[in-house]
Structure formats: C-alpha cells, structure tokens
Coordinates of N, CA and C and ligand atoms in Angstrom, one line a residue:
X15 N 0.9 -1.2 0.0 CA 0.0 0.0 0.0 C 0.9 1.3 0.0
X16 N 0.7 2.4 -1.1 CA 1.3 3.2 -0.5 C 1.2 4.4 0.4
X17 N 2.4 4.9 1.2 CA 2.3 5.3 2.1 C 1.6 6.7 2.4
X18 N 1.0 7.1 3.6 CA 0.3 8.2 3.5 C 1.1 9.7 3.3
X19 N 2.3 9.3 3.7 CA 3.9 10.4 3.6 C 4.2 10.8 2.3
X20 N 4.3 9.3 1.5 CA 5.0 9.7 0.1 C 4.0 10.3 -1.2
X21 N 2.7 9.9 -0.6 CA 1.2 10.5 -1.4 C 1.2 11.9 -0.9
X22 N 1.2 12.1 0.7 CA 1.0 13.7 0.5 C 2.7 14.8 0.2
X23 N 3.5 13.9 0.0 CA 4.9 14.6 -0.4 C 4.7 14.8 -1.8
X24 N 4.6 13.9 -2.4 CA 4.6 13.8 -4.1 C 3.1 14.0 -4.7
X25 N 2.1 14.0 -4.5 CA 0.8 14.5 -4.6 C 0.5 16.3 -4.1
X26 N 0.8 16.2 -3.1 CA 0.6 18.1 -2.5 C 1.1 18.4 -2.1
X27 N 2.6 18.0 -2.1 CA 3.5 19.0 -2.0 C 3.8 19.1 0.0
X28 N 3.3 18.4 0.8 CA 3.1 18.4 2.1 C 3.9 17.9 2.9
X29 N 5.2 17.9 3.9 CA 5.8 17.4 4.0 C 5.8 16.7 5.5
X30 N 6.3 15.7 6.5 CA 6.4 15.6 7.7 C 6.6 16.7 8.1
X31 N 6.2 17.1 9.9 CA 5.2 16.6 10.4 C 3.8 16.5 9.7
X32 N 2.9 15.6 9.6 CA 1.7 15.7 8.8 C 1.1 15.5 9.9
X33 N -0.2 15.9 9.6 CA -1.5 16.3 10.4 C -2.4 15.1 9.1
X34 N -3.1 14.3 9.8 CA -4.1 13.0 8.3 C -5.3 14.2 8.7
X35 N -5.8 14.6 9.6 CA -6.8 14.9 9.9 C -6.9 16.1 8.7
X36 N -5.6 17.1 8.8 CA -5.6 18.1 8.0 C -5.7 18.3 6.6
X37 N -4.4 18.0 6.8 CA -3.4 17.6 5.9 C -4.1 16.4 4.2
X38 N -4.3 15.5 4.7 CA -4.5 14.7 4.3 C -6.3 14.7 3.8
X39 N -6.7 14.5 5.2 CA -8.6 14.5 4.6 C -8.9 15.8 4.4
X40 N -8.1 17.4 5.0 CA -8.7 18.1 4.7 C -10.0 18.6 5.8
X41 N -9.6 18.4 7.3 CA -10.6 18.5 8.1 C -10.2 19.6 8.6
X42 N -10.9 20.9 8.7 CA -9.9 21.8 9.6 C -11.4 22.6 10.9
X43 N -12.3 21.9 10.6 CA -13.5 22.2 11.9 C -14.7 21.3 12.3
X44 N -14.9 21.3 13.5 CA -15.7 20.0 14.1 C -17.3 20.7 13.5
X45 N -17.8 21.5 13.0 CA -18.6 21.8 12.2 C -19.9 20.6 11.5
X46 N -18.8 20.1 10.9 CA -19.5 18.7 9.9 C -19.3 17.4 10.4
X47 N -19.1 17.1 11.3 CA -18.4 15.7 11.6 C -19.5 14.3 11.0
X48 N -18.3 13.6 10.2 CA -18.7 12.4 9.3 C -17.6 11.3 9.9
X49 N -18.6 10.4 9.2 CA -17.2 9.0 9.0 C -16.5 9.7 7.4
X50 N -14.7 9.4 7.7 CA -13.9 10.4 6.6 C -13.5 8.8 6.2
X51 N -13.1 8.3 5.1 CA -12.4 7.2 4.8 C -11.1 8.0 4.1
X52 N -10.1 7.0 4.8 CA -8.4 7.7 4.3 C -8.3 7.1 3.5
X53 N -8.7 5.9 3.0 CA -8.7 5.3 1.7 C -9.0 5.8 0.3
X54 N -10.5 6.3 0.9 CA -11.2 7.1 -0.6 C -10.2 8.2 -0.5
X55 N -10.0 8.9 0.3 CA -8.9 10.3 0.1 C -8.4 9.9 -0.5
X56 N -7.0 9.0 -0.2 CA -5.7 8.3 -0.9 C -6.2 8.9 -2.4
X57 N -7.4 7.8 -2.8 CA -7.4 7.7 -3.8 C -8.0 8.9 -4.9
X58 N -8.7 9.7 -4.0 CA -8.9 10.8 -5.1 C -7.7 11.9 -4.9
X59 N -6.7 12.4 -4.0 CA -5.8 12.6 -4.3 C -4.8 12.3 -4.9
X60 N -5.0 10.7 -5.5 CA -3.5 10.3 -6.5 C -4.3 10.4 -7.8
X61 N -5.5 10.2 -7.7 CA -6.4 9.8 -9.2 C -7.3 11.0 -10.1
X62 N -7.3 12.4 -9.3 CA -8.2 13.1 -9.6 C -8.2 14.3 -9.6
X63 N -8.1 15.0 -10.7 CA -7.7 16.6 -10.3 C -7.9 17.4 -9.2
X64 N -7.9 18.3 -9.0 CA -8.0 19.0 -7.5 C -7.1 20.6 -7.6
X65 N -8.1 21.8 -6.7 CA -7.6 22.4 -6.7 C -7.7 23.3 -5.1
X66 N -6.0 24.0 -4.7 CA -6.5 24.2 -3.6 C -6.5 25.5 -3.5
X67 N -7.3 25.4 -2.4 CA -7.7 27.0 -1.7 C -7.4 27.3 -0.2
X68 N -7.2 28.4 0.2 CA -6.5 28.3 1.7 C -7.8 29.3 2.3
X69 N -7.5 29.2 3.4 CA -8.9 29.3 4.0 C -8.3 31.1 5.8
X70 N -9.1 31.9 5.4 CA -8.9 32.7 6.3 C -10.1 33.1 6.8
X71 N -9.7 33.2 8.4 CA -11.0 33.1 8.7 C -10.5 34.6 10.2
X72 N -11.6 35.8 9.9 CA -11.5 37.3 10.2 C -12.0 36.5 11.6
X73 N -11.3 36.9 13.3 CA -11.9 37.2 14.1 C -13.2 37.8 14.6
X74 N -13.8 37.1 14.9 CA -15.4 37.7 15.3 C -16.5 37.2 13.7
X75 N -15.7 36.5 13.1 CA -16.8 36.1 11.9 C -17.3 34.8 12.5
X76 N -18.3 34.3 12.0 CA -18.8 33.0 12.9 C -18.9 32.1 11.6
X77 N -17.7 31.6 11.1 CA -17.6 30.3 10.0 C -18.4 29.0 10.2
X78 N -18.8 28.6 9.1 CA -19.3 26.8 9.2 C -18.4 26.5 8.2
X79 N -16.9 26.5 8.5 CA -16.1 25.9 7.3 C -16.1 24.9 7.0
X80 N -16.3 23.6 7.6 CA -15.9 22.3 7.4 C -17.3 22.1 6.2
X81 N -18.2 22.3 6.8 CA -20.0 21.9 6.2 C -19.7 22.9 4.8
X82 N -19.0 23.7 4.7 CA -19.0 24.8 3.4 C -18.0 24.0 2.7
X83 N -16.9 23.4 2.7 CA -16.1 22.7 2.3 C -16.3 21.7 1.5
X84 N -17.5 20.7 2.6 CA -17.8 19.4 2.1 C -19.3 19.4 1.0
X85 N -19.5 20.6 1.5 CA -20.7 20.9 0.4 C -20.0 21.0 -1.1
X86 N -19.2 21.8 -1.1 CA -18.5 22.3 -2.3 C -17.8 20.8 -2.6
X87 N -17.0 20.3 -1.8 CA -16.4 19.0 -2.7 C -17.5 17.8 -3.1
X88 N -19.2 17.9 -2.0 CA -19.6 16.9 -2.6 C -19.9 17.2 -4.5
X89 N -20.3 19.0 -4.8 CA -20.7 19.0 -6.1 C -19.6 18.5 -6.9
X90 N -18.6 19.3 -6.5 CA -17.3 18.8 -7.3 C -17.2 17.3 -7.4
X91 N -17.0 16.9 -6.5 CA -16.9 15.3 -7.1 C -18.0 14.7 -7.9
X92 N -19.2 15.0 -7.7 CA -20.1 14.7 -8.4 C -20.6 15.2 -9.4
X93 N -20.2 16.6 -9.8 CA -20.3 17.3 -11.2 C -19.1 17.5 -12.4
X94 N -18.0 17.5 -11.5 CA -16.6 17.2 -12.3 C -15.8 15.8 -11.8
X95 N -16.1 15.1 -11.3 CA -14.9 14.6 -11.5 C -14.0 15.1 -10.3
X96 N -13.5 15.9 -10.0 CA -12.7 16.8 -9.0 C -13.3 17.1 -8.3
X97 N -12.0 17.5 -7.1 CA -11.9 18.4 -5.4 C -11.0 19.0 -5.3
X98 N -11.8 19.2 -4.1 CA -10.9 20.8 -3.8 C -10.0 20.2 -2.4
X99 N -9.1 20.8 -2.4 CA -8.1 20.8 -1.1 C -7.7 21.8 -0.5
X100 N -8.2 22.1 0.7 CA -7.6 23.1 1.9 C -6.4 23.3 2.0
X101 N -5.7 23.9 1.6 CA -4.1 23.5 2.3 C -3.6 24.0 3.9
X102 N -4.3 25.1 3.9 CA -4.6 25.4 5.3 C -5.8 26.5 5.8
X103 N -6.0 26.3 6.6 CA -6.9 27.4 7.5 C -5.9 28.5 9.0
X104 N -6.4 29.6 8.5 CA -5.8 30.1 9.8 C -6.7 31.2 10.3
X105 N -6.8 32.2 11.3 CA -7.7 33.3 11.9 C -6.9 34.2 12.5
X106 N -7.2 35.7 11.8 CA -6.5 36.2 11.8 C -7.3 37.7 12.8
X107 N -6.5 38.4 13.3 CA -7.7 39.3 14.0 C -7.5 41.2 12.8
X108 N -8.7 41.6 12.3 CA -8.6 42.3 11.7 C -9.7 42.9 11.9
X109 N -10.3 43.9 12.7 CA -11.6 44.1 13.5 C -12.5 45.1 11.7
X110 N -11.4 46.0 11.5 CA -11.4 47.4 10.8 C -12.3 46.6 9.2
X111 N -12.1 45.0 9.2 CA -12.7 44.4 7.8 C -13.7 43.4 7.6
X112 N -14.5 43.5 9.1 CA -15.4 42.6 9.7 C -16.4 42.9 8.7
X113 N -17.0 44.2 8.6 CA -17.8 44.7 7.7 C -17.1 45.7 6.5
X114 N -17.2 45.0 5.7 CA -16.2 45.2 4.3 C -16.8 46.5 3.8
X115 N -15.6 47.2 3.5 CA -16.6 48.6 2.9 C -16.0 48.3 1.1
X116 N -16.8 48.3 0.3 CA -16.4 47.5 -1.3 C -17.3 48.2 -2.0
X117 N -16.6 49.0 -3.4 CA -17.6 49.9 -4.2 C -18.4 49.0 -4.9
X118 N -17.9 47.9 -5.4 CA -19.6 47.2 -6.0 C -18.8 45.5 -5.9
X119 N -19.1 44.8 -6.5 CA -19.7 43.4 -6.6 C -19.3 42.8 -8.0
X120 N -18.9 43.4 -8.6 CA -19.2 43.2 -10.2 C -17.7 42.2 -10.7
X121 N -18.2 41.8 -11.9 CA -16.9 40.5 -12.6 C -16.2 41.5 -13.0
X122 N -16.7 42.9 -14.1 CA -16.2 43.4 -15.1 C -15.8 45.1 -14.9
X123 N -15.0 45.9 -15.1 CA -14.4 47.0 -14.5 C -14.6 47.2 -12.9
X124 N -14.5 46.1 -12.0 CA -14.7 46.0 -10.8 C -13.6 47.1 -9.9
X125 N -13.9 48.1 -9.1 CA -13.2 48.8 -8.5 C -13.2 48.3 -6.8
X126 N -11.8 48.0 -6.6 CA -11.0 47.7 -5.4 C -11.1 48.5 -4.5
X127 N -11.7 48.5 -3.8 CA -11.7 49.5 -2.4 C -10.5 49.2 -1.3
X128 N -10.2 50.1 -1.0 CA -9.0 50.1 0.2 C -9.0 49.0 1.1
X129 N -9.9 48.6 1.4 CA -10.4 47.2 2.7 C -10.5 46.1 1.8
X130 N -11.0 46.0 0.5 CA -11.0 44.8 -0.4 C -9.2 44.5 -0.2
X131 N -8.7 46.2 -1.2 CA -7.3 45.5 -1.5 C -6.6 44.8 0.1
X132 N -6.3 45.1 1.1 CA -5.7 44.7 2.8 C -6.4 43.8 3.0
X133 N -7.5 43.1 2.4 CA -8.0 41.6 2.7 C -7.8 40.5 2.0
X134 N -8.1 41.0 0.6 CA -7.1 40.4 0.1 C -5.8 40.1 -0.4
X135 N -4.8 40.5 0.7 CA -3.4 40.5 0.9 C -3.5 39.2 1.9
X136 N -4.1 39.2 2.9 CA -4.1 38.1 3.8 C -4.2 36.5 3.6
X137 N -3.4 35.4 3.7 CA -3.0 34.5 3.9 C -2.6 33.7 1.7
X138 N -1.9 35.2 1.4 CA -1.3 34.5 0.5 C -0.1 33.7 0.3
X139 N 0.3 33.6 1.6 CA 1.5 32.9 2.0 C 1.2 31.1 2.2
X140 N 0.0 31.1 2.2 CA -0.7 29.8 2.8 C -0.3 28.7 1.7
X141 N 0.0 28.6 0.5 CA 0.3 27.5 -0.5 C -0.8 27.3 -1.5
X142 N -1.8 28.4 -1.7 CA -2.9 28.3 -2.9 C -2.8 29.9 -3.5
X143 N -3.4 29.5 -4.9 CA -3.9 30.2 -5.8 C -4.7 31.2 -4.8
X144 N -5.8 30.6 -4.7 CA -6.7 30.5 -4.4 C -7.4 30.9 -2.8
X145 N -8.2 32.0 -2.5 CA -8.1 32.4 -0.8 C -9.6 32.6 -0.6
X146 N -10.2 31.8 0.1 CA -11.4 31.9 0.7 C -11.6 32.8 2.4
X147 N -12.2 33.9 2.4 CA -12.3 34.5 3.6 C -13.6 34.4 4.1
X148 N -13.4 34.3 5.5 CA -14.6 34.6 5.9 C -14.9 35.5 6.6
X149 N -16.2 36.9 7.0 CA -15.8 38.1 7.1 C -17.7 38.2 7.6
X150 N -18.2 39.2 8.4 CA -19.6 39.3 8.6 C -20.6 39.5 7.8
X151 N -20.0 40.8 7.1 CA -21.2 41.4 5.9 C -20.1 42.1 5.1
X152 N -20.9 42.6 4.3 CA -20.3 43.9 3.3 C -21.5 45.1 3.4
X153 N -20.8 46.4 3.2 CA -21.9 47.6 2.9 C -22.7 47.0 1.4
X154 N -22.4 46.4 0.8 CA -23.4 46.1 -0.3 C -24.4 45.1 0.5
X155 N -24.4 44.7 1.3 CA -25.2 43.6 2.0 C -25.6 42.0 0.8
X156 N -24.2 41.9 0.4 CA -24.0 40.6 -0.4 C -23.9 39.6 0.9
X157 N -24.5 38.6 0.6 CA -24.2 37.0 1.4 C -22.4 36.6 0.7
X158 N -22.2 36.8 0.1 CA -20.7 36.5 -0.4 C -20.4 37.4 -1.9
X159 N -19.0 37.2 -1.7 CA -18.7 38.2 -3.4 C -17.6 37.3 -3.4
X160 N -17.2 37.2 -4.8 CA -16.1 36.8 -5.5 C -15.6 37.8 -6.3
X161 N -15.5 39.0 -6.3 CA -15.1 40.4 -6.7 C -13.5 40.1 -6.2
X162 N -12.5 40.2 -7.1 CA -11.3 40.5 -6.1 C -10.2 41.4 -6.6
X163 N -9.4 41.9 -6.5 CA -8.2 42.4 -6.6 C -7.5 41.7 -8.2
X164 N -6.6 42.6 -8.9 CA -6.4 41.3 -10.2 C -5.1 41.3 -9.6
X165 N -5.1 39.7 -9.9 CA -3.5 38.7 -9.6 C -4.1 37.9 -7.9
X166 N -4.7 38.4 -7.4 CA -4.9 38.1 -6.2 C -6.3 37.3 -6.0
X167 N -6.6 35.9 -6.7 CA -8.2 35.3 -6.4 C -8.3 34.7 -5.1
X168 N -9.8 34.9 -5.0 CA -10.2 35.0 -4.0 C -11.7 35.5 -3.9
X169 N -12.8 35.1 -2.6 CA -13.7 35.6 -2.4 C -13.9 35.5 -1.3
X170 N -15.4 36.2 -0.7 CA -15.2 36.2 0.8 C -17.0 35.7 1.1
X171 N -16.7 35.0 2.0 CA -18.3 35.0 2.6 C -18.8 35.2 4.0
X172 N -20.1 35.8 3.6 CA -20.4 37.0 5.1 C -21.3 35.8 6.4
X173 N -21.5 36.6 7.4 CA -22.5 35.5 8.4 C -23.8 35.3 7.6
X174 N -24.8 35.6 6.7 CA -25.8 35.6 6.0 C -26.1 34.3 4.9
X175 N -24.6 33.9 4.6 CA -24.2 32.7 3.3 C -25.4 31.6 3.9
X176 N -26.2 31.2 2.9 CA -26.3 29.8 2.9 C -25.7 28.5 2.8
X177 N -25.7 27.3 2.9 CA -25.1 26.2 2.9 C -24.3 26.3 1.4
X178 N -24.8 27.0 0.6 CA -24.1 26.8 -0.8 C -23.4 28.2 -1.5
X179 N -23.4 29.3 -0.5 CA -23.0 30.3 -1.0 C -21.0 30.0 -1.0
X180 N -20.4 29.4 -0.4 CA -19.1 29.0 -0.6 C -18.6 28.4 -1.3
X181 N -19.6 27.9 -2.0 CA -19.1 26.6 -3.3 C -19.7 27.7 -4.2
X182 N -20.8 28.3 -4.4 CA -21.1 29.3 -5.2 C -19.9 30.6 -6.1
X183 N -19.6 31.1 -4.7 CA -18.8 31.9 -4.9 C -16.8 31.3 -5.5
X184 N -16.7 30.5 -5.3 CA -15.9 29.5 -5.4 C -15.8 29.4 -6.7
X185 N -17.1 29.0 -7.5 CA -16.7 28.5 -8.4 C -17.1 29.8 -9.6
X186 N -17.7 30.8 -9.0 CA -17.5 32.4 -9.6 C -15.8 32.4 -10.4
X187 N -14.8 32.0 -9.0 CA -13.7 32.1 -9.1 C -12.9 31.2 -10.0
X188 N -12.9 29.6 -9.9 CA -12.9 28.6 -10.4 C -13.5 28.7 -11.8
X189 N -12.6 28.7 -12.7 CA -13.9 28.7 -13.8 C -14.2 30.0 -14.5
X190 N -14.2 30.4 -13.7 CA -14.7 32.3 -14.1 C -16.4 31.8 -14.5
X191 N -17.2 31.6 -13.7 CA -18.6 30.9 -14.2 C -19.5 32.2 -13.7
X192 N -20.3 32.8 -14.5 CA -21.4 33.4 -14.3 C -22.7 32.7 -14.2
X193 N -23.5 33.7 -13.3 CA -25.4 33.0 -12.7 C -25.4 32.5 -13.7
X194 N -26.3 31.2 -13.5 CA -27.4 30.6 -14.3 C -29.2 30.9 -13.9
X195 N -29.6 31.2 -14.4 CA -31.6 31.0 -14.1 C -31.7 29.6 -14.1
X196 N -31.5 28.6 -13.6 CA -32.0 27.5 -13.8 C -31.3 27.3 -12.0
X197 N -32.6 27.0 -11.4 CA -32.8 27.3 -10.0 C -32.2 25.6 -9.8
X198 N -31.8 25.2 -10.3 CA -31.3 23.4 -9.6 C -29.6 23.9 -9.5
X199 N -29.0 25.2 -10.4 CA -28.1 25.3 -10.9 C -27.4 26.1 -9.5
X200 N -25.8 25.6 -9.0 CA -25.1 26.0 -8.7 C -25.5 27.9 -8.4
X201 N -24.6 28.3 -9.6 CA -24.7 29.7 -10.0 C -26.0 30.3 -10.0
X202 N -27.4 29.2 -9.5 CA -28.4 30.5 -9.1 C -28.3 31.0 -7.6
X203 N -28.7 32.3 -8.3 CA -28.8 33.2 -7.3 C -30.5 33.9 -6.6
X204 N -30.6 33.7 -5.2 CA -30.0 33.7 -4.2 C -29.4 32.2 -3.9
X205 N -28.8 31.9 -3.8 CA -27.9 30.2 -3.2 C -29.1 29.8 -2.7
X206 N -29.7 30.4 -1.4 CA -30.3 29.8 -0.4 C -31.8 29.1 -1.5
X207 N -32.1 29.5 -2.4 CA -33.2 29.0 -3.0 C -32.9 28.2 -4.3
X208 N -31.5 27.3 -4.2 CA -31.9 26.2 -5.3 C -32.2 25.2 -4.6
X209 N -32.9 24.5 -5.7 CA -33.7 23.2 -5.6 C -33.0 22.0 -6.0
X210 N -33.3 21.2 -5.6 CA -33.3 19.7 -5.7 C -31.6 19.3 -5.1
X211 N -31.3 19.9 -4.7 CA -29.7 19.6 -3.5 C -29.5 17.9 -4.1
X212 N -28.3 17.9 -4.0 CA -27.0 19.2 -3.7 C -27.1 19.9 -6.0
X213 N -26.6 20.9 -5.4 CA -27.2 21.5 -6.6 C -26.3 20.9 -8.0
X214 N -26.6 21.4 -9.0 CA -26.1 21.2 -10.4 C -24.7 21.7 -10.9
X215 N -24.5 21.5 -11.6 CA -23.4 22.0 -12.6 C -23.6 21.5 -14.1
X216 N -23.6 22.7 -14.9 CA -23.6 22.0 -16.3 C -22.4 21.5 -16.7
X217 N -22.2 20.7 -18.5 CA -21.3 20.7 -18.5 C -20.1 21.7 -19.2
X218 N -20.7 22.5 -19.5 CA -20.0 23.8 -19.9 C -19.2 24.4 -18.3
X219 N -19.8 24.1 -17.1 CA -19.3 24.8 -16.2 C -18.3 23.9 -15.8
X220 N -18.4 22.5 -15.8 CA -17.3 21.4 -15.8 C -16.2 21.6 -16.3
X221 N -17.0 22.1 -17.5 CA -15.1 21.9 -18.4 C -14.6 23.5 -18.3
X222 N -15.1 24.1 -17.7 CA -14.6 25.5 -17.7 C -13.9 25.3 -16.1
X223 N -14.2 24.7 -15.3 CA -13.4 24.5 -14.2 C -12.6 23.7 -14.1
X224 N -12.3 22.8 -15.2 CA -11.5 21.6 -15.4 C -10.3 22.2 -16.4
X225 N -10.3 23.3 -16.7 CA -9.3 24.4 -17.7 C -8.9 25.6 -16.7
X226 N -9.3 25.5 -15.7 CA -9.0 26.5 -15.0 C -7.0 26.1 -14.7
X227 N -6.9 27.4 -14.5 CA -5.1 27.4 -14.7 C -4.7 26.5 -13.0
X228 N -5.7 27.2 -12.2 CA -5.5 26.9 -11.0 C -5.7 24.9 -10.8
X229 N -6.2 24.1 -11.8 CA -6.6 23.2 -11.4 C -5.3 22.2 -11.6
X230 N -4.8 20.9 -11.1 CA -3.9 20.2 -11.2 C -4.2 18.9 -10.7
X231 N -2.7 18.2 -11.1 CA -3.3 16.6 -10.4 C -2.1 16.1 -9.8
X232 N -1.8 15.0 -9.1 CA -0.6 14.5 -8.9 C 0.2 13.8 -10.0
Ligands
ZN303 ZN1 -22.9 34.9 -7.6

C-alpha cells in the first residue's frame, strides 16, 4: 500500500510533520463531523484533479467551514470529477474588515476599495492560488462576493451565506462561471433557493473548471 507520507509529499507538496486529519482529509472544523475514509482520500488525491484553496477566517466572523467545504467538494466530485483541497486554515484578527466597505460586486471594471485591496493581501502565503475569507457582511449587503483584486483570487463570505453560498462563490472564481436562471443550478442566485440539492453544474461549467489554470493533479 502506498504510504500516506509519500502521497501527501509527491501529490501536494506536504511534508512531515503531517497532520491525516488536515493535511491529508482536509478536516480543519468540528462543524460537519462524518465517517472520513483515508482510503477514498488516498485515492482521489493520486487519481483526480484538485484544486486548492487556503482558507482565512476574520476574528469575530462566525464560519461553518468544514459543512461549506464538504458541500462544495460533494458537487465537485459529483459534477466534475474533482476536489478541492484546503491546504490550510488560519484566523486572523482584523476588527477594521469585519464589515467590508467595497464599491460594488461586479466580474467586469470591478473597482478595489482600500479594505477589499488589505483583505485580500491576507493568507497568500498559505500554499494556494486560491483564498477563501470569511468576514460578517459587506456595505453592499452581499451574502458573499467573489469580486477580487487582479492577480490576487479569492472571495469572501459573510454571516448571512447559505449552505451553498461558498461553493457558489468558489466557483465564480474557479472557472470564471457566471449566474445561471435555472434554479437546480449552482450559480443561481440567491444560493439559499436552489432546488433539488446538492445543486447542479452544467457541463459547460465542468469543463470551464477543469481548464481552470488553477486546477492540477498528482
Ligand atoms: Zn454569484
């Protein structure tokens, strides 16, 4: 069998001391607690693309990361083929960005506000592309944005997110995927009102996240 050392060395880059809990399944909050099998891991980490994201979490925000995580990797596994990998989580205290002050929301001539740009500086050091924050609200009173800074991806989600607003926003990022009106779909919006769970992905949105620069394999 191979070993769980030389899979997360030569697979993600991870080295001793290893954390399986972390490291390996990808567990970083008592939130969601399941039976994890280290076997299925193994094997979708040697067998399956994957892309990771590092996880920051603002003092005084009140996260459900683990349940936002496993929500997003059940679609992903079951609409692509692929998952996603944490590489880390950490909590950072920054009182001044609890409530985001952000001139709009938008994919296209999106303007960076002073609190966007200093939030999104935080936990690029962590080993991803890729930076998920979590943060209270914004003056736009978005449940989450994927608006970010260019060179710097990333999104953030507020106390308000639904179970699916982190995979939502996620894959704003992932993919570069815009709304869909078809309320089974991922990318409708409001999250909290699609239907028939766990939600959709086309396959246009598959293969647009399966080309994403950020995505790789072992
Ligand atoms: Zn959206």
């Amino acid at each position: 069998m191979t070993s769980v050392k030389s899979v997360a060395q030569n697979c993600l880059g991870k080295q001793p001391t290893l954390s399986v809990r972390e490291d390996i399944l990808g567990v970083y909050a008592n939130d969601n607690p399941q039976d994890r099998s280290l076997k299925k891991q193994l094997d979708l980490i040697e067998n399956k693309p994957f892309v990771r994201v590092a996880l920051v979490t603002l003092q005084g925000a009140t996260p459900t990361l683990q349940r936002d995580l496993d929500t997003a990797n059940e679609i992903y596994q079951r609409e692509c083929d692929a998952w996603i990998y944490p590489v880390d989580s950490i909590t950072v205290t920054r009182n001044n960005l609890l409530i985001l002050d952000q001139d709009d929301c938008g994919s296209s001539g999106h303007s960076v506000s002073d609190e966007e740009d200093e939030l999104f500086d935080i936990g690029r050091n962590l080993g991803a592309d890729i930076v998920g924050y979590y943060i209270n609200s914004s003056n736009g009173g978005f449940a989450g944005c994927a608006a970010h800074p260019s060179g710097r991806r990333g999104f953030w989600v507020g106390n308000s997110a639904s179970p699916r607003t982190w995979a939502h926003e996620f894959c704003h990022v992932v993919g570069d995927n815009s709304h869909s009106n078809n309320s089974n779909n991922l990318m409708f919006t409001p999250t909290a009102n699609i239907t028939n769970l766990p939600a959709d992905l086309t396959n246009g949105q598959r293969d647009d996240i399966l080309a994403d620069p950020a995505m790789e394999s072992c």
